[in-house]
PDB file of N, CA and C in Angstrom:
ATOM      1  N   MET A   1      -5.722   6.809   0.391  1.00  0.00           N
ATOM      2  CA  MET A   1      -4.493   6.756  -0.206  1.00  0.00           C
ATOM      3  C   MET A   1      -4.489   7.191  -1.319  1.00  0.00           C
ATOM      4  N   PRO A   2      -4.075   8.790  -2.056  1.00  0.00           N
ATOM      5  CA  PRO A   2      -4.175   8.951  -2.822  1.00  0.00           C
ATOM      6  C   PRO A   2      -3.180   8.485  -4.204  1.00  0.00           C
ATOM      7  N   THR A   3      -3.999   7.916  -5.416  1.00  0.00           N
ATOM      8  CA  THR A   3      -3.352   6.804  -6.453  1.00  0.00           C
ATOM      9  C   THR A   3      -3.040   7.673  -8.042  1.00  0.00           C
ATOM     10  N   SER A   4      -3.466   9.106  -8.166  1.00  0.00           N
ATOM     11  CA  SER A   4      -3.869   9.259  -9.215  1.00  0.00           C
ATOM     12  C   SER A   4      -2.838  10.000  -9.729  1.00  0.00           C
ATOM     13  N   PRO A   5      -2.315  10.692 -10.784  1.00  0.00           N
ATOM     14  CA  PRO A   5      -1.064  11.232 -11.849  1.00  0.00           C
ATOM     15  C   PRO A   5      -1.272  12.318 -11.035  1.00  0.00           C
ATOM     16  N   SER A   6      -2.508  12.986 -10.686  1.00  0.00           N
ATOM     17  CA  SER A   6      -2.527  14.874 -10.063  1.00  0.00           C
ATOM     18  C   SER A   6      -2.063  14.497  -8.401  1.00  0.00           C
ATOM     19  N   GLN A   7      -2.406  13.577  -7.977  1.00  0.00           N
ATOM     20  CA  GLN A   7      -2.464  13.390  -6.507  1.00  0.00           C
ATOM     21  C   GLN A   7      -1.218  12.072  -6.326  1.00  0.00           C
ATOM     22  N   PRO A   8      -0.444  12.216  -6.674  1.00  0.00           N
ATOM     23  CA  PRO A   8       0.914  10.515  -6.490  1.00  0.00           C
ATOM     24  C   PRO A   8       0.723  10.683  -4.882  1.00  0.00           C
ATOM     25  N   MET A   9       1.379   9.598  -4.267  1.00  0.00           N
ATOM     26  CA  MET A   9       2.001   8.633  -3.248  1.00  0.00           C
ATOM     27  C   MET A   9       3.085   9.834  -2.619  1.00  0.00           C
ATOM     28  N   SER A  10       3.170  10.463  -2.061  1.00  0.00           N
ATOM     29  CA  SER A  10       4.630  11.289  -1.558  1.00  0.00           C
ATOM     30  C   SER A  10       5.998  10.225  -0.957  1.00  0.00           C
ATOM     31  N   SER A  11       5.058   9.332  -0.624  1.00  0.00           N
ATOM     32  CA  SER A  11       6.700   8.577   0.383  1.00  0.00           C
ATOM     33  C   SER A  11       5.666   7.215   0.968  1.00  0.00           C
ATOM     34  N   LYS A  12       6.989   6.448   0.739  1.00  0.00           N
ATOM     35  CA  LYS A  12       6.407   4.788   1.286  1.00  0.00           C
ATOM     36  C   LYS A  12       5.471   5.113   2.918  1.00  0.00           C
ATOM     37  N   GLU A  13       6.386   5.949   3.557  1.00  0.00           N
ATOM     38  CA  GLU A  13       5.969   6.094   4.949  1.00  0.00           C
ATOM     39  C   GLU A  13       4.493   6.728   5.542  1.00  0.00           C
ATOM     40  N   GLU A  14       3.808   7.877   3.884  1.00  0.00           N
ATOM     41  CA  GLU A  14       2.926   7.981   3.991  1.00  0.00           C
ATOM     42  C   GLU A  14       1.554   7.021   3.665  1.00  0.00           C
ATOM     43  N   ILE A  15       2.760   5.659   2.803  1.00  0.00           N
ATOM     44  CA  ILE A  15       1.554   4.721   2.491  1.00  0.00           C
ATOM     45  C   ILE A  15       1.437   4.102   4.197  1.00  0.00           C
ATOM     46  N   VAL A  16       2.355   3.796   4.825  1.00  0.00           N
ATOM     47  CA  VAL A  16       2.297   2.990   5.869  1.00  0.00           C
ATOM     48  C   VAL A  16       1.853   3.474   6.264  1.00  0.00           C
ATOM     49  N   SER A  17       1.249   4.950   7.333  1.00  0.00           N
ATOM     50  CA  SER A  17       0.431   5.592   7.204  1.00  0.00           C
ATOM     51  C   SER A  17      -0.962   5.250   7.480  1.00  0.00           C
ATOM     52  N   SER A  18      -1.070   5.376   5.773  1.00  0.00           N
ATOM     53  CA  SER A  18      -2.153   5.270   5.482  1.00  0.00           C
ATOM     54  C   SER A  18      -2.925   3.982   6.139  1.00  0.00           C
ATOM     55  N   LEU A  19      -2.043   3.006   5.527  1.00  0.00           N
ATOM     56  CA  LEU A  19      -2.488   1.626   5.833  1.00  0.00           C
ATOM     57  C   LEU A  19      -2.328   0.998   7.804  1.00  0.00           C
ATOM     58  N   LYS A  20      -1.686   1.445   8.206  1.00  0.00           N
ATOM     59  CA  LYS A  20      -2.256   1.780   9.279  1.00  0.00           C
ATOM     60  C   LYS A  20      -2.910   2.267  10.140  1.00  0.00           C
ATOM     61  N   ALA A  21      -3.263   3.606  10.294  1.00  0.00           N
ATOM     62  CA  ALA A  21      -4.709   4.096  10.276  1.00  0.00           C
ATOM     63  C   ALA A  21      -5.857   3.507   9.824  1.00  0.00           C
ATOM     64  N   ARG A  22      -5.685   2.706   8.994  1.00  0.00           N
ATOM     65  CA  ARG A  22      -7.064   2.042   8.087  1.00  0.00           C
ATOM     66  C   ARG A  22      -7.289   0.129   9.022  1.00  0.00           C
ATOM     67  N   ALA A  23      -6.448   0.319   9.393  1.00  0.00           N
ATOM     68  CA  ALA A  23      -6.292  -1.421  10.140  1.00  0.00           C
ATOM     69  C   ALA A  23      -6.467  -0.762  11.906  1.00  0.00           C
ATOM     70  N   GLU A  24      -6.083   0.311  11.885  1.00  0.00           N
ATOM     71  CA  GLU A  24      -6.149   0.493  13.587  1.00  0.00           C
ATOM     72  C   GLU A  24      -8.499   1.132  13.378  1.00  0.00           C
ATOM     73  N   GLU A  25      -8.844   1.260  12.313  1.00  0.00           N
ATOM     74  CA  GLU A  25     -10.276   1.319  12.491  1.00  0.00           C
ATOM     75  C   GLU A  25     -11.094   0.114  12.189  1.00  0.00           C
ATOM     76  N   LEU A  26     -10.785  -0.862  11.583  1.00  0.00           N
ATOM     77  CA  LEU A  26     -10.632  -2.023  11.091  1.00  0.00           C
ATOM     78  C   LEU A  26     -10.755  -3.206  12.293  1.00  0.00           C
ATOM     79  N   TRP A  27      -9.135  -2.770  12.901  1.00  0.00           N
ATOM     80  CA  TRP A  27      -9.529  -4.445  13.778  1.00  0.00           C
ATOM     81  C   TRP A  27      -8.571  -3.572  15.299  1.00  0.00           C
ATOM     82  N   GLY A  28      -8.417  -2.277  15.230  1.00  0.00           N
ATOM     83  CA  GLY A  28      -7.870  -1.875  16.914  1.00  0.00           C
ATOM     84  C   GLY A  28      -6.687  -1.269  16.814  1.00  0.00           C
ATOM     85  N   ALA A  29      -5.845  -0.825  17.761  1.00  0.00           N
ATOM     86  CA  ALA A  29      -3.978  -0.395  17.674  1.00  0.00           C
ATOM     87  C   ALA A  29      -3.724  -1.556  17.750  1.00  0.00           C
ATOM     88  N   ARG A  30      -4.108  -2.416  18.675  1.00  0.00           N
ATOM     89  CA  ARG A  30      -3.175  -3.745  19.037  1.00  0.00           C
ATOM     90  C   ARG A  30      -3.016  -4.526  17.593  1.00  0.00           C
ATOM     91  N   ARG A  31      -3.914  -4.985  17.037  1.00  0.00           N
ATOM     92  CA  ARG A  31      -4.048  -5.459  16.185  1.00  0.00           C
ATOM     93  C   ARG A  31      -3.393  -5.370  14.975  1.00  0.00           C
ATOM     94  N   ALA A  32      -3.451  -4.012  14.815  1.00  0.00           N
ATOM     95  CA  ALA A  32      -2.362  -2.966  13.974  1.00  0.00           C
ATOM     96  C   ALA A  32      -0.798  -3.113  13.824  1.00  0.00           C
ATOM     97  N   SER A  33      -0.884  -2.755  15.431  1.00  0.00           N
ATOM     98  CA  SER A  33       0.587  -3.174  15.298  1.00  0.00           C
ATOM     99  C   SER A  33       1.120  -4.294  15.633  1.00  0.00           C
ATOM    100  N   GLU A  34       0.450  -5.729  15.345  1.00  0.00           N
ATOM    101  CA  GLU A  34       0.613  -6.817  15.638  1.00  0.00           C
ATOM    102  C   GLU A  34       1.479  -7.327  14.183  1.00  0.00           C
ATOM    103  N   LEU A  35       0.691  -6.743  13.104  1.00  0.00           N
ATOM    104  CA  LEU A  35       0.501  -6.548  11.518  1.00  0.00           C
ATOM    105  C   LEU A  35       1.356  -5.567  11.200  1.00  0.00           C
ATOM    106  N   GLN A  36       2.225  -4.794  12.017  1.00  0.00           N
ATOM    107  CA  GLN A  36       3.315  -3.598  11.267  1.00  0.00           C
ATOM    108  C   GLN A  36       3.997  -4.076  10.223  1.00  0.00           C
ATOM    109  N   ASN A  37       4.995  -5.521  10.617  1.00  0.00           N
ATOM    110  CA  ASN A  37       5.875  -6.030   9.311  1.00  0.00           C
ATOM    111  C   ASN A  37       4.776  -6.236   7.940  1.00  0.00           C
ATOM    112  N   LEU A  38       3.629  -6.780   7.860  1.00  0.00           N
ATOM    113  CA  LEU A  38       2.934  -6.801   6.797  1.00  0.00           C
ATOM    114  C   LEU A  38       2.118  -5.555   6.251  1.00  0.00           C
ATOM    115  N   LEU A  39       1.819  -4.644   7.228  1.00  0.00           N
ATOM    116  CA  LEU A  39       1.836  -3.078   6.396  1.00  0.00           C
ATOM    117  C   LEU A  39       3.047  -2.660   5.713  1.00  0.00           C
ATOM    118  N   ASP A  40       4.325  -2.551   6.266  1.00  0.00           N
ATOM    119  CA  ASP A  40       5.443  -2.555   5.787  1.00  0.00           C
ATOM    120  C   ASP A  40       5.613  -3.001   4.489  1.00  0.00           C
ATOM    121  N   GLN A  41       5.596  -4.175   4.455  1.00  0.00           N
ATOM    122  CA  GLN A  41       5.371  -4.657   3.256  1.00  0.00           C
ATOM    123  C   GLN A  41       4.507  -4.860   1.518  1.00  0.00           C
ATOM    124  N   THR A  42       3.133  -4.348   2.752  1.00  0.00           N
ATOM    125  CA  THR A  42       2.128  -4.218   1.364  1.00  0.00           C
ATOM    126  C   THR A  42       2.865  -2.423   0.784  1.00  0.00           C
ATOM    127  N   ALA A  43       3.150  -1.884   1.555  1.00  0.00           N
ATOM    128  CA  ALA A  43       3.560  -0.656   1.361  1.00  0.00           C
ATOM    129  C   ALA A  43       4.719  -0.204   0.355  1.00  0.00           C
ATOM    130  N   GLU A  44       5.598  -1.280   0.432  1.00  0.00           N
ATOM    131  CA  GLU A  44       6.802  -0.869  -0.248  1.00  0.00           C
ATOM    132  C   GLU A  44       5.945  -1.764  -1.691  1.00  0.00           C
ATOM    133  N   HIS A  45       5.779  -2.873  -1.583  1.00  0.00           N
ATOM    134  CA  HIS A  45       4.627  -3.632  -2.912  1.00  0.00           C
ATOM    135  C   HIS A  45       3.596  -2.128  -3.693  1.00  0.00           C
ATOM    136  N   VAL A  46       3.460  -1.906  -2.954  1.00  0.00           N
ATOM    137  CA  VAL A  46       2.113  -0.543  -3.714  1.00  0.00           C
ATOM    138  C   VAL A  46       3.135   0.603  -4.163  1.00  0.00           C
ATOM    139  N   TRP A  47       4.256   0.765  -3.383  1.00  0.00           N
ATOM    140  CA  TRP A  47       4.987   2.445  -3.544  1.00  0.00           C
ATOM    141  C   TRP A  47       6.380   2.003  -4.842  1.00  0.00           C
ATOM    142  N   GLN A  48       5.922   0.247  -5.231  1.00  0.00           N
ATOM    143  CA  GLN A  48       7.097  -0.021  -6.567  1.00  0.00           C
ATOM    144  C   GLN A  48       6.109   0.174  -7.704  1.00  0.00           C
ATOM    145  N   ILE A  49       4.774  -0.664  -7.512  1.00  0.00           N
ATOM    146  CA  ILE A  49       4.018  -0.297  -8.759  1.00  0.00           C
ATOM    147  C   ILE A  49       4.066   1.024  -8.796  1.00  0.00           C
ATOM    148  N   SER A  50       3.509   1.920  -7.843  1.00  0.00           N
ATOM    149  CA  SER A  50       3.563   3.093  -8.184  1.00  0.00           C
ATOM    150  C   SER A  50       4.400   3.926  -9.120  1.00  0.00           C
ATOM    151  N   GLN A  51       5.860   3.818  -8.675  1.00  0.00           N
ATOM    152  CA  GLN A  51       6.515   4.191  -9.475  1.00  0.00           C
ATOM    153  C   GLN A  51       7.355   3.670 -10.935  1.00  0.00           C
ATOM    154  N   HIS A  52       6.852   2.595 -11.033  1.00  0.00           N
ATOM    155  CA  HIS A  52       7.334   1.641 -12.448  1.00  0.00           C
ATOM    156  C   HIS A  52       5.745   1.364 -12.505  1.00  0.00           C
ATOM    157  N   PRO A  53       4.766   1.470 -12.896  1.00  0.00           N
ATOM    158  CA  PRO A  53       3.672   0.853 -13.470  1.00  0.00           C
ATOM    159  C   PRO A  53       3.711  -0.118 -14.260  1.00  0.00           C
ATOM    160  N   PRO A  54       2.868  -0.992 -14.858  1.00  0.00           N
ATOM    161  CA  PRO A  54       3.212  -1.982 -15.986  1.00  0.00           C
ATOM    162  C   PRO A  54       2.469  -1.053 -17.287  1.00  0.00           C
ATOM    163  N   ASP A  55       2.924  -2.383 -18.176  1.00  0.00           N
ATOM    164  CA  ASP A  55       2.436  -0.891 -19.752  1.00  0.00           C
ATOM    165  C   ASP A  55       1.396  -1.202 -19.803  1.00  0.00           C
ATOM    166  N   ASP A  56      -0.001  -0.314 -20.651  1.00  0.00           N
ATOM    167  CA  ASP A  56      -1.430  -1.109 -20.602  1.00  0.00           C
ATOM    168  C   ASP A  56      -1.967  -2.098 -20.930  1.00  0.00           C
ATOM    169  N   GLU A  57      -0.927  -2.779 -21.846  1.00  0.00           N
ATOM    170  CA  GLU A  57      -1.290  -3.748 -22.484  1.00  0.00           C
ATOM    171  C   GLU A  57      -1.075  -5.330 -21.690  1.00  0.00           C
ATOM    172  N   GLU A  58      -0.123  -5.028 -20.558  1.00  0.00           N
ATOM    173  CA  GLU A  58       0.297  -6.377 -19.125  1.00  0.00           C
ATOM    174  C   GLU A  58      -1.298  -6.405 -18.290  1.00  0.00           C
ATOM    175  N   GLU A  59      -1.666  -7.433 -18.218  1.00  0.00           N
ATOM    176  CA  GLU A  59      -2.571  -7.733 -17.170  1.00  0.00           C
ATOM    177  C   GLU A  59      -2.166  -8.450 -16.080  1.00  0.00           C
ATOM    178  N   PRO A  60      -2.328  -7.559 -14.949  1.00  0.00           N
ATOM    179  CA  PRO A  60      -2.146  -7.870 -13.902  1.00  0.00           C
ATOM    180  C   PRO A  60      -1.898  -9.179 -13.274  1.00  0.00           C
ATOM    181  N   GLY A  61      -0.910  -9.324 -12.328  1.00  0.00           N
ATOM    182  CA  GLY A  61      -0.839 -11.245 -11.977  1.00  0.00           C
ATOM    183  C   GLY A  61      -1.569 -11.162 -10.648  1.00  0.00           C
ATOM    184  N   PHE A  62      -2.044 -10.022 -10.008  1.00  0.00           N
ATOM    185  CA  PHE A  62      -3.132 -10.109  -9.054  1.00  0.00           C
ATOM    186  C   PHE A  62      -3.968  -8.992  -9.244  1.00  0.00           C
ATOM    187  N   TYR A  63      -5.122  -9.091  -8.249  1.00  0.00           N
ATOM    188  CA  TYR A  63      -6.327  -8.289  -8.055  1.00  0.00           C
ATOM    189  C   TYR A  63      -6.386  -7.403  -7.115  1.00  0.00           C
ATOM    190  N   PHE A  64      -6.519  -6.263  -6.994  1.00  0.00           N
ATOM    191  CA  PHE A  64      -7.586  -4.919  -6.148  1.00  0.00           C
ATOM    192  C   PHE A  64      -8.350  -5.837  -5.468  1.00  0.00           C
TER     193      PHE A  64
END
């Protein structure tokens, strides 16, 4: 999932697709399907942060 300024994420759907593909690699298609709502929520959060990144001085409230 690209996140650099030279390779921005084109859409939330692209993020969902990337997360789902990785979940399928790790846990299989059945479990990835069960996690679809969580993957959608995570993609939404990643998309929002990518569109409005915090200031450089701001410390994150979470860690990747």
